[in-house]
Tab-separated table of C-alpha atoms and ligand atoms in Angstrom:
chain	number	residue	atom	x	y	z
A	81	MET	CA	-47.540	76.802	-2.390
A	82	LYS	CA	-46.651	74.191	0.198
A	83	ILE	CA	-45.104	70.974	-1.100
A	84	GLN	CA	-44.824	67.552	0.549
A	85	LEU	CA	-42.130	65.766	-1.429
A	86	LEU	CA	-42.028	61.973	-1.233
A	87	GLY	CA	-38.809	60.551	-2.663
A	88	ALA	CA	-36.866	63.830	-2.447
A	89	THR	CA	-33.434	62.301	-3.089
A	90	GLY	CA	-34.285	60.577	-6.388
A	91	SER	CA	-34.102	61.775	-9.974
A	92	ILE	CA	-37.625	63.301	-10.001
A	93	GLY	CA	-37.321	64.495	-6.387
A	94	LEU	CA	-34.133	66.449	-7.104
A	95	GLN	CA	-35.533	67.909	-10.329
A	96	THR	CA	-38.659	68.989	-8.403
A	97	LEU	CA	-36.397	70.729	-5.907
A	98	ASP	CA	-34.639	72.460	-8.781
A	99	VAL	CA	-37.984	73.941	-9.866
A	100	VAL	CA	-38.653	74.936	-6.221
A	101	ARG	CA	-35.167	76.445	-5.837
A	102	LYS	CA	-35.765	78.812	-8.763
A	103	ASP	CA	-38.907	80.307	-7.194
A	104	PRO	CA	-38.325	80.442	-3.433
A	105	SER	CA	-41.044	83.015	-2.761
A	106	ARG	CA	-43.679	80.732	-4.304
A	107	PHE	CA	-42.804	77.235	-3.058
A	108	PHE	CA	-42.222	75.952	0.491
A	109	VAL	CA	-41.154	72.385	1.114
A	110	VAL	CA	-43.043	71.232	4.215
A	111	THR	CA	-42.065	67.557	4.232
A	112	MET	CA	-39.404	65.432	2.558
A	113	THR	CA	-38.771	61.713	2.537
A	114	CYS	CA	-36.096	59.363	1.322
A	115	TYR	CA	-35.328	55.665	1.627
A	116	LYS	CA	-31.697	55.419	2.670
A	117	ASN	CA	-29.675	58.185	1.033
A	118	ILE	CA	-29.338	60.026	4.362
A	119	ASP	CA	-26.349	62.188	3.376
A	120	LYS	CA	-28.256	63.607	0.423
A	121	LEU	CA	-31.324	64.161	2.610
A	122	CYS	CA	-29.213	66.131	5.118
A	123	GLU	CA	-27.977	68.402	2.325
A	124	LEU	CA	-31.572	68.989	1.225
A	125	ILE	CA	-32.790	69.619	4.785
A	126	GLU	CA	-30.156	72.310	5.205
A	127	GLU	CA	-31.178	73.973	1.969
A	128	PHE	CA	-35.001	73.670	2.134
A	129	HIS	CA	-35.765	73.543	5.903
A	130	PRO	CA	-38.736	71.129	5.934
A	131	LYS	CA	-40.847	70.751	9.090
A	132	TYR	CA	-41.116	66.980	8.858
A	133	ILE	CA	-38.865	64.333	7.321
A	134	SER	CA	-39.117	60.570	7.059
A	135	VAL	CA	-36.686	57.779	6.169
A	136	ASN	CA	-36.973	54.027	5.895
A	137	GLU	CA	-35.144	52.799	8.993
A	138	GLU	CA	-35.601	53.718	12.654
A	139	LYS	CA	-31.829	53.857	13.291
A	140	ASP	CA	-31.444	56.558	10.621
A	141	ALA	CA	-34.436	58.429	12.072
A	142	LEU	CA	-32.797	58.437	15.524
A	143	LYS	CA	-29.594	59.940	14.111
A	144	LEU	CA	-31.604	62.631	12.331
A	145	ILE	CA	-33.543	63.500	15.511
A	146	GLU	CA	-30.227	64.117	17.234
A	147	LYS	CA	-28.858	66.173	14.354
A	148	TYR	CA	-32.007	68.262	13.763
A	149	PRO	CA	-33.810	68.721	17.104
A	150	ASN	CA	-36.242	71.256	15.592
A	151	ILE	CA	-37.511	68.972	12.836
A	152	GLU	CA	-40.065	66.190	13.342
A	153	VAL	CA	-38.737	62.850	12.104
A	154	GLY	CA	-40.600	59.669	11.139
A	155	PHE	CA	-39.648	56.347	9.583
A	156	GLY	CA	-41.035	53.374	7.644
A	157	THR	CA	-44.444	53.198	6.001
A	158	GLN	CA	-46.133	55.205	8.772
A	159	GLY	CA	-43.563	57.975	8.409
A	160	LEU	CA	-44.045	58.093	4.647
A	161	MET	CA	-47.843	58.272	5.063
A	162	LYS	CA	-47.514	61.102	7.587
A	163	ALA	CA	-45.257	63.017	5.189
A	164	ALA	CA	-48.043	62.826	2.576
A	165	VAL	CA	-50.681	64.425	4.826
A	166	TYR	CA	-48.652	66.458	7.342
A	167	ASP	CA	-50.081	69.784	6.142
A	168	LEU	CA	-53.564	69.569	4.662
A	169	GLU	CA	-53.074	72.671	2.513
A	170	ALA	CA	-50.073	71.288	0.653
A	171	MET	CA	-49.695	69.624	-2.714
A	172	VAL	CA	-48.071	66.202	-2.627
A	173	VAL	CA	-45.340	65.365	-5.124
A	174	ASN	CA	-45.009	61.596	-5.230
A	175	ALA	CA	-41.551	60.807	-6.620
A	176	VAL	CA	-41.130	57.484	-4.809
A	177	VAL	CA	-40.206	54.522	-6.999
A	178	GLY	CA	-42.235	51.313	-6.936
A	179	SER	CA	-45.323	49.998	-5.169
A	180	ALA	CA	-44.336	51.867	-1.970
A	181	GLY	CA	-45.862	54.915	-3.662
A	182	LEU	CA	-49.427	53.595	-3.609
A	183	ALA	CA	-50.342	53.869	0.103
A	184	PRO	CA	-49.206	57.501	0.530
A	185	THR	CA	-51.083	58.498	-2.663
A	186	VAL	CA	-54.249	56.890	-1.284
A	187	GLU	CA	-53.706	58.621	2.065
A	188	ALA	CA	-53.253	62.018	0.396
A	189	ILE	CA	-56.382	61.596	-1.751
A	190	LYS	CA	-58.426	60.512	1.293
A	191	HIS	CA	-57.434	63.809	2.919
A	192	GLY	CA	-58.524	65.713	-0.194
A	193	LEU	CA	-54.964	66.639	-1.228
A	194	ASN	CA	-53.940	67.022	-4.857
A	195	VAL	CA	-51.044	64.840	-5.960
A	196	ALA	CA	-48.456	65.553	-8.653
A	197	LEU	CA	-47.758	61.962	-9.572
A	198	ALA	CA	-44.477	60.661	-10.939
A	199	ASN	CA	-44.932	57.281	-9.246
A	200	LYS	CA	-46.654	55.466	-12.115
A	201	GLU	CA	-46.756	52.212	-10.123
A	202	THR	CA	-49.561	53.850	-8.079
A	203	LEU	CA	-51.921	53.783	-11.054
A	204	VAL	CA	-50.622	50.511	-12.493
A	205	ILE	CA	-51.465	48.541	-9.359
A	206	GLY	CA	-54.087	50.768	-7.767
A	207	GLY	CA	-55.895	52.524	-10.638
A	208	GLU	CA	-59.134	50.701	-9.820
A	209	ILE	CA	-59.213	51.888	-6.212
A	210	ILE	CA	-57.793	55.377	-6.876
A	211	LYS	CA	-60.443	56.495	-9.366
A	212	PRO	CA	-63.452	56.239	-7.009
A	213	LEU	CA	-61.409	57.838	-4.196
A	214	LEU	CA	-60.636	60.884	-6.357
A	215	LEU	CA	-64.337	61.381	-7.026
A	216	LYS	CA	-65.318	60.830	-3.403
A	217	HIS	CA	-62.738	63.200	-1.904
A	218	GLY	CA	-62.601	65.795	-4.686
A	219	ALA	CA	-58.826	65.437	-5.087
A	220	LYS	CA	-56.920	65.711	-8.370
A	221	LEU	CA	-53.914	63.967	-9.887
A	222	PHE	CA	-51.473	65.990	-11.973
A	223	PRO	CA	-49.281	63.821	-14.196
A	224	LEU	CA	-45.507	64.331	-14.016
A	225	ASP	CA	-44.620	61.577	-16.465
A	226	SER	CA	-43.602	63.434	-19.656
A	227	GLU	CA	-45.989	61.493	-21.918
A	228	HIS	CA	-48.956	62.043	-19.620
A	229	SER	CA	-48.139	65.689	-19.047
A	230	ALA	CA	-48.065	65.994	-22.852
A	231	ILE	CA	-51.490	64.350	-23.250
A	232	PHE	CA	-52.892	66.431	-20.380
A	233	GLN	CA	-51.759	69.546	-22.266
A	234	CYS	CA	-53.076	68.304	-25.651
A	235	LEU	CA	-56.491	67.746	-24.034
A	236	LYS	CA	-56.692	71.191	-22.480
A	237	GLY	CA	-59.921	72.835	-23.624
A	238	GLU	CA	-60.963	69.718	-25.572
A	239	GLU	CA	-63.946	67.440	-24.974
A	240	TYR	CA	-62.946	63.918	-23.922
A	241	LYS	CA	-65.812	62.543	-26.039
A	242	ASP	CA	-63.994	63.882	-29.125
A	243	VAL	CA	-60.847	61.813	-28.508
A	244	HIS	CA	-60.240	59.071	-31.053
A	245	LYS	CA	-56.949	57.819	-29.623
A	246	LEU	CA	-53.989	58.636	-27.422
A	247	ILE	CA	-50.594	58.075	-29.047
A	248	ILE	CA	-47.864	57.518	-26.460
A	249	THR	CA	-44.361	57.903	-27.832
A	250	ALA	CA	-41.490	55.658	-26.742
A	251	SER	CA	-37.765	56.189	-27.162
A	252	GLY	CA	-37.170	52.420	-27.256
A	253	GLY	CA	-34.677	52.498	-24.377
A	254	SER	CA	-31.028	51.470	-24.264
A	255	PHE	CA	-31.354	48.425	-26.526
A	256	ARG	CA	-33.614	49.818	-29.229
A	257	ASP	CA	-31.141	48.931	-31.963
A	258	TYR	CA	-30.629	45.347	-30.712
A	259	SER	CA	-32.428	42.253	-31.999
A	260	ARG	CA	-33.855	39.805	-29.447
A	261	ALA	CA	-30.929	37.465	-30.102
A	262	GLU	CA	-28.513	40.275	-29.226
A	263	LEU	CA	-30.279	40.826	-25.882
A	264	LYS	CA	-29.055	37.477	-24.516
A	265	ASN	CA	-25.737	38.726	-23.222
A	266	VAL	CA	-26.335	42.387	-22.453
A	267	GLY	CA	-25.096	43.691	-19.093
A	268	VAL	CA	-26.275	46.084	-16.385
A	269	LYS	CA	-23.981	48.927	-17.402
A	270	GLU	CA	-25.211	48.998	-21.003
A	271	ALA	CA	-28.834	48.663	-19.857
A	272	LEU	CA	-28.444	51.727	-17.618
A	273	ASN	CA	-27.194	53.832	-20.514
A	274	HIS	CA	-30.455	55.419	-21.742
A	275	PRO	CA	-30.011	57.374	-24.994
A	276	ASN	CA	-32.218	60.402	-24.115
A	277	TRP	CA	-32.989	60.606	-20.382
A	278	THR	CA	-31.065	60.388	-17.105
A	279	MET	CA	-33.409	58.688	-14.639
A	280	GLY	CA	-33.435	56.354	-11.644
A	281	SER	CA	-32.072	52.860	-12.311
A	282	LYS	CA	-35.411	51.020	-12.075
A	283	ILE	CA	-37.214	53.125	-14.705
A	284	THR	CA	-34.120	53.024	-16.935
A	285	ILE	CA	-34.310	49.214	-16.991
A	286	ASP	CA	-38.101	49.420	-17.478
A	287	SER	CA	-37.382	51.583	-20.528
A	288	ALA	CA	-34.947	49.022	-21.903
A	289	THR	CA	-37.525	46.206	-21.553
A	290	MET	CA	-40.293	48.665	-22.569
A	291	MET	CA	-42.278	47.559	-19.521
A	292	ASN	CA	-42.238	51.294	-18.876
A	293	LYS	CA	-44.346	51.891	-21.987
A	294	GLY	CA	-46.768	49.146	-20.957
A	295	PHE	CA	-47.082	50.794	-17.542
A	296	GLU	CA	-47.621	54.168	-19.180
A	297	ILE	CA	-50.507	52.788	-21.236
A	298	ILE	CA	-52.168	51.584	-17.997
A	299	GLU	CA	-51.367	54.943	-16.374
A	300	ALA	CA	-52.968	56.817	-19.321
A	301	HIS	CA	-56.059	54.582	-19.170
A	302	TYR	CA	-56.698	55.654	-15.582
A	303	LEU	CA	-55.623	59.294	-15.887
A	304	PHE	CA	-57.671	60.082	-18.989
A	305	ASP	CA	-60.441	57.486	-18.834
A	306	VAL	CA	-59.729	56.239	-22.356
A	307	PRO	CA	-60.269	52.515	-23.191
A	308	TYR	CA	-57.134	50.432	-23.864
A	309	GLU	CA	-58.231	49.897	-27.491
A	310	GLN	CA	-57.791	53.657	-28.023
A	311	ILE	CA	-54.266	53.963	-26.615
A	312	GLU	CA	-51.318	53.224	-28.893
A	313	PRO	CA	-47.557	53.231	-28.349
A	314	LEU	CA	-45.359	54.679	-31.105
A	315	LEU	CA	-41.572	54.448	-31.332
A	316	HIS	CA	-39.954	57.854	-31.621
A	317	LYS	CA	-36.255	57.744	-30.960
A	318	GLU	CA	-35.597	61.474	-30.554
A	319	SER	CA	-37.971	61.944	-27.520
A	320	ILE	CA	-39.041	65.342	-28.876
A	321	VAL	CA	-42.731	64.590	-29.450
A	322	HIS	CA	-43.740	63.583	-25.921
A	323	SER	CA	-47.159	62.235	-26.966
A	324	MET	CA	-50.165	63.056	-29.140
A	325	VAL	CA	-53.945	62.950	-29.179
A	326	GLU	CA	-55.903	62.132	-32.324
A	327	PHE	CA	-59.428	63.538	-32.321
A	328	LYS	CA	-62.531	62.236	-34.103
A	329	ASP	CA	-62.049	64.627	-37.037
A	330	THR	CA	-58.556	63.023	-37.560
A	331	SER	CA	-56.792	66.168	-36.323
A	332	VAL	CA	-53.766	65.323	-34.203
A	333	ILE	CA	-52.454	67.581	-31.458
A	334	ALA	CA	-48.921	66.816	-30.335
A	335	HIS	CA	-46.770	68.141	-27.510
A	336	LEU	CA	-43.119	68.827	-28.350
A	337	GLY	CA	-40.180	69.848	-26.230
A	338	LEU	CA	-36.616	68.995	-25.345
A	339	PRO	CA	-36.323	66.014	-22.970
A	340	ASP	CA	-36.078	67.708	-19.570
A	341	MET	CA	-38.334	66.478	-16.759
A	342	ARG	CA	-38.307	69.892	-15.084
A	343	ILE	CA	-40.708	71.087	-17.816
A	344	PRO	CA	-43.573	68.655	-16.968
A	345	ILE	CA	-42.780	69.017	-13.240
A	346	ALA	CA	-43.109	72.809	-13.462
A	347	TYR	CA	-46.296	72.473	-15.539
A	348	ALA	CA	-47.924	70.470	-12.724
A	349	LEU	CA	-46.618	72.673	-9.901
A	350	TYR	CA	-47.646	75.969	-11.535
A	351	TYR	CA	-50.867	74.712	-13.143
A	352	PRO	CA	-52.750	76.453	-14.721
A	353	ILE	CA	-49.983	79.060	-15.099
A	354	ARG	CA	-47.163	78.536	-17.626
A	355	ALA	CA	-44.056	79.625	-15.805
A	356	PRO	CA	-41.049	80.841	-17.815
A	357	PHE	CA	-38.272	78.237	-18.030
A	358	LYS	CA	-34.710	79.335	-18.615
A	359	GLY	CA	-33.793	76.381	-20.774
A	360	GLU	CA	-32.648	75.861	-24.318
A	361	SER	CA	-35.385	76.370	-26.962
A	362	LEU	CA	-36.419	73.527	-29.197
A	363	ASN	CA	-34.804	74.122	-32.583
A	364	LEU	CA	-36.480	71.851	-35.130
A	365	ALA	CA	-34.444	73.291	-37.992
A	366	LYS	CA	-31.348	72.026	-36.189
A	367	ILE	CA	-32.845	68.617	-35.360
A	368	LYS	CA	-34.156	68.347	-38.957
A	369	THR	CA	-35.639	64.831	-38.809
A	370	LEU	CA	-37.971	63.116	-36.395
A	371	HIS	CA	-38.464	59.358	-36.729
A	372	PHE	CA	-41.585	57.332	-35.979
A	373	GLU	CA	-42.061	53.580	-36.128
A	374	GLU	CA	-44.684	51.061	-35.075
A	375	VAL	CA	-43.912	49.125	-31.884
A	376	ASP	CA	-43.130	45.496	-32.690
A	377	PHE	CA	-44.887	43.529	-29.929
A	378	ASP	CA	-42.729	40.448	-30.639
A	379	ARG	CA	-39.581	42.478	-30.069
A	380	TYR	CA	-41.091	44.081	-26.958
A	381	PRO	CA	-43.481	41.435	-25.538
A	382	LEU	CA	-43.902	43.266	-22.223
A	383	VAL	CA	-45.832	46.091	-23.908
A	384	ARG	CA	-48.528	43.729	-25.155
A	385	LEU	CA	-48.468	41.829	-21.865
A	386	ALA	CA	-49.036	45.005	-19.838
A	387	ILE	CA	-52.038	45.969	-21.994
A	388	GLU	CA	-53.551	42.482	-21.575
A	389	VAL	CA	-52.918	42.497	-17.833
A	390	GLY	CA	-54.310	46.030	-17.525
A	391	MET	CA	-57.530	44.834	-19.156
A	392	LYS	CA	-57.772	41.912	-16.722
A	393	LYS	CA	-57.760	44.334	-13.747
A	394	GLY	CA	-58.132	42.820	-10.243
A	395	LEU	CA	-54.850	41.632	-8.755
A	396	MET	CA	-53.151	40.895	-12.070
A	397	PRO	CA	-51.597	44.385	-12.512
A	398	ALA	CA	-50.209	44.181	-8.947
A	399	THR	CA	-48.736	40.773	-9.797
A	400	LEU	CA	-47.188	42.130	-12.994
A	401	ASN	CA	-45.695	45.128	-11.210
A	402	ALA	CA	-44.295	43.188	-8.256
A	403	ALA	CA	-42.737	40.554	-10.522
A	404	ASN	CA	-41.188	43.346	-12.563
A	405	GLU	CA	-39.834	45.198	-9.516
A	406	ALA	CA	-38.282	42.016	-8.118
A	407	ALA	CA	-36.876	40.879	-11.477
A	408	VAL	CA	-35.403	44.312	-12.264
A	409	SER	CA	-33.769	44.451	-8.865
A	410	LEU	CA	-32.312	40.935	-9.357
A	411	PHE	CA	-30.980	42.043	-12.745
A	412	LEU	CA	-29.425	45.192	-11.243
A	413	GLU	CA	-27.752	43.022	-8.584
A	414	GLY	CA	-26.267	40.862	-11.335
A	415	LYS	CA	-28.231	37.780	-10.232
A	416	ILE	CA	-30.158	37.234	-13.476
A	417	GLY	CA	-29.688	38.066	-17.152
A	418	PHE	CA	-31.684	40.711	-19.014
A	419	LEU	CA	-34.085	38.345	-20.795
A	420	LYS	CA	-34.791	36.524	-17.521
A	421	ILE	CA	-36.700	39.648	-16.411
A	422	GLU	CA	-39.436	38.870	-18.947
A	423	GLU	CA	-39.368	35.168	-18.144
A	424	LEU	CA	-39.911	35.709	-14.407
A	425	ILE	CA	-42.771	38.135	-15.068
A	426	PHE	CA	-44.576	35.652	-17.328
A	427	GLU	CA	-44.007	32.924	-14.722
A	428	CYS	CA	-45.522	34.981	-11.866
A	429	LEU	CA	-48.601	35.831	-13.914
A	430	GLU	CA	-49.155	32.084	-14.433
A	431	HIS	CA	-48.418	31.187	-10.821
A	432	PHE	CA	-50.502	33.739	-8.891
A	433	PRO	CA	-54.291	33.561	-9.122
A	434	GLN	CA	-56.563	36.385	-10.240
A	435	GLU	CA	-58.859	38.066	-7.755
A	436	LYS	CA	-61.271	40.634	-9.142
A	437	ASP	CA	-62.488	42.265	-5.967
A	438	ILE	CA	-59.568	44.363	-4.705
A	439	THR	CA	-58.692	46.594	-1.749
A	440	LEU	CA	-55.497	48.442	-0.817
A	441	ASP	CA	-54.578	45.649	1.624
A	442	LYS	CA	-55.099	42.925	-0.965
A	443	ILE	CA	-52.906	44.804	-3.468
A	444	LEU	CA	-50.110	45.319	-0.933
A	445	ASN	CA	-50.343	41.716	0.217
A	446	ARG	CA	-50.058	40.433	-3.348
A	447	ASP	CA	-47.111	42.784	-3.917
A	448	LYS	CA	-45.310	41.291	-0.918
A	449	MET	CA	-46.075	37.675	-1.843
A	450	VAL	CA	-44.841	37.973	-5.421
A	451	LYS	CA	-41.630	39.730	-4.393
A	452	GLU	CA	-40.914	37.097	-1.714
A	453	TYR	CA	-41.592	34.324	-4.233
A	454	LEU	CA	-38.840	35.650	-6.522
A	455	PHE	CA	-36.368	36.956	-3.940
A	456	ASP	CA	-36.436	33.666	-1.969
A	457	ARG	CA	-35.247	31.854	-5.072
A	458	TYR	CA	-32.169	34.011	-5.656
A	459	ASN	CA	-31.143	35.228	-2.187
B	709	NAD	P1	-35.115	57.162	-8.126
B	709	NAD	O1	-34.726	55.773	-7.858
B	709	NAD	O2	-34.123	58.101	-8.676
B	709	NAD	O3	-35.692	57.810	-6.773
B	709	NAD	C1	-36.645	57.155	-5.991
B	709	NAD	C2	-36.906	57.912	-4.692
B	709	NAD	O4	-37.800	57.111	-3.900
B	709	NAD	C3	-35.669	58.149	-3.833
B	709	NAD	O5	-35.801	59.376	-3.140
B	709	NAD	C4	-35.676	56.985	-2.836
B	709	NAD	O6	-35.059	57.317	-1.616
B	709	NAD	C5	-37.168	56.755	-2.653
B	709	NAD	N1	-37.509	55.350	-2.396
B	709	NAD	C6	-36.996	54.248	-3.005
B	709	NAD	N2	-37.570	53.134	-2.533
B	709	NAD	C7	-38.475	53.521	-1.610
B	709	NAD	C8	-39.376	52.812	-0.774
B	709	NAD	N3	-39.466	51.486	-0.781
B	709	NAD	N4	-40.139	53.547	0.069
B	709	NAD	C9	-40.077	54.883	0.090
B	709	NAD	N5	-39.229	55.609	-0.680
B	709	NAD	C10	-38.448	54.927	-1.525
B	709	NAD	O7	-36.409	57.091	-9.076
B	709	NAD	P2	-36.934	58.168	-10.146
B	709	NAD	O8	-36.298	57.934	-11.444
B	709	NAD	O9	-36.913	59.536	-9.548
B	709	NAD	O10	-38.454	57.692	-10.317
B	709	NAD	C11	-39.433	57.959	-9.341
B	709	NAD	C12	-40.810	57.615	-9.957
B	709	NAD	O11	-41.056	58.512	-11.039
B	709	NAD	C13	-40.884	56.205	-10.548
B	709	NAD	O12	-42.165	55.692	-10.336
B	709	NAD	C14	-40.649	56.429	-12.036
B	709	NAD	O13	-41.264	55.452	-12.829
B	709	NAD	C15	-41.297	57.783	-12.237
B	709	NAD	N6	-40.768	58.559	-13.366
B	709	NAD	C16	-39.458	58.926	-13.371
B	709	NAD	C17	-38.945	59.674	-14.440
B	709	NAD	C18	-37.513	60.150	-14.448
B	709	NAD	O14	-37.143	60.895	-15.355
B	709	NAD	N7	-36.696	59.788	-13.496
B	709	NAD	C19	-39.791	60.021	-15.507
B	709	NAD	C20	-41.113	59.637	-15.456
B	709	NAD	C21	-41.602	58.910	-14.386
B	710	MG	MG1	-42.534	58.542	-19.315
């Protein structure tokens, strides 16, 4: 199977390559992209020999052309889009972080390519335009997010009309044992210390604010066509039950496993085959207790906000996402405190007007405007 890997140097990108590495006669990496981690990309090029690579800046592309005269090299948005559709028989793995993931997903779908999607921002901001494109071009999305891979597996062989609700589990992130008062003075280092998963910095902060869970509810709404009223978050600190589906007869099917993203990645890449995985087995007798708790929307206001914004559709989800991306990046740069992330998001949703009728250009334009609005204030 040919793979076009967008965001190869990130947490999901590298774990995808680990799955690829273990089965070299099955998988071929045709394209790879990264933003600016050029040294890592060079290592990967030498191991996986892609035909086409793309980076963010032209100056880096020029250096790579000199170093690898037999590989085609692109840069910027155009380069990323080309990497998504370079070979029309490949599967795209979108492991880019942020709104930059939307345009290449759209491009891949328009060319009829299936996409294994880690980039949840794609569906948060573009769910409304993606759904009709999938139908029109006969392309499929395979979820890589652990919760969505879990639900996808729980629904296998089931009738969607029999679903009563989706239950999306949440670890609670780095500050799950803190009260809101205790969040006032927390720092970047503590925020990046996720109890169960090692991930990119942006999603780790999104987990601490639980914006990640709000995004995942929007993502599930579009992936599984289930109304927001039938999707519930549930705190589960062990991250063993990755999500559940309750059916109309009250039966609940859950998906369990140790927290290792290579499992949902492999499930999508091998689908419908279950490939053997040489990992540790889940030993429930050893774990003994699993905890579950209702999500307190006052403690985690961004979860409720994301559901409300998801229901509003139009340009509001793009506004929410862009405000979050900018605020998280300002927090990571030490320019704002942790609770200011929420404050800036609420402010942007008040400031920017709704527009119901959306296109890819309108979404990307709103994304740019909101980010400029916040970055201009702090830079
Ligand atoms: P990461 O920061 O580790 O990696 C991001 C990748 O995207 C890198 O290769 C980087 O070079 C590239 N990139 C960054 N900005 C870019 C831009 N503007 N244009 C093009 N490329 C860019 O992130 P990650 O943790 O691997 O997450 C990737 C996506 O997967 C996110 O949407 C995240 O929410 C989702 N996700 C991640 C995990 C996880 O365990 N890491 C789990 C579930 C979902
Ligand atoms: Mg997840």
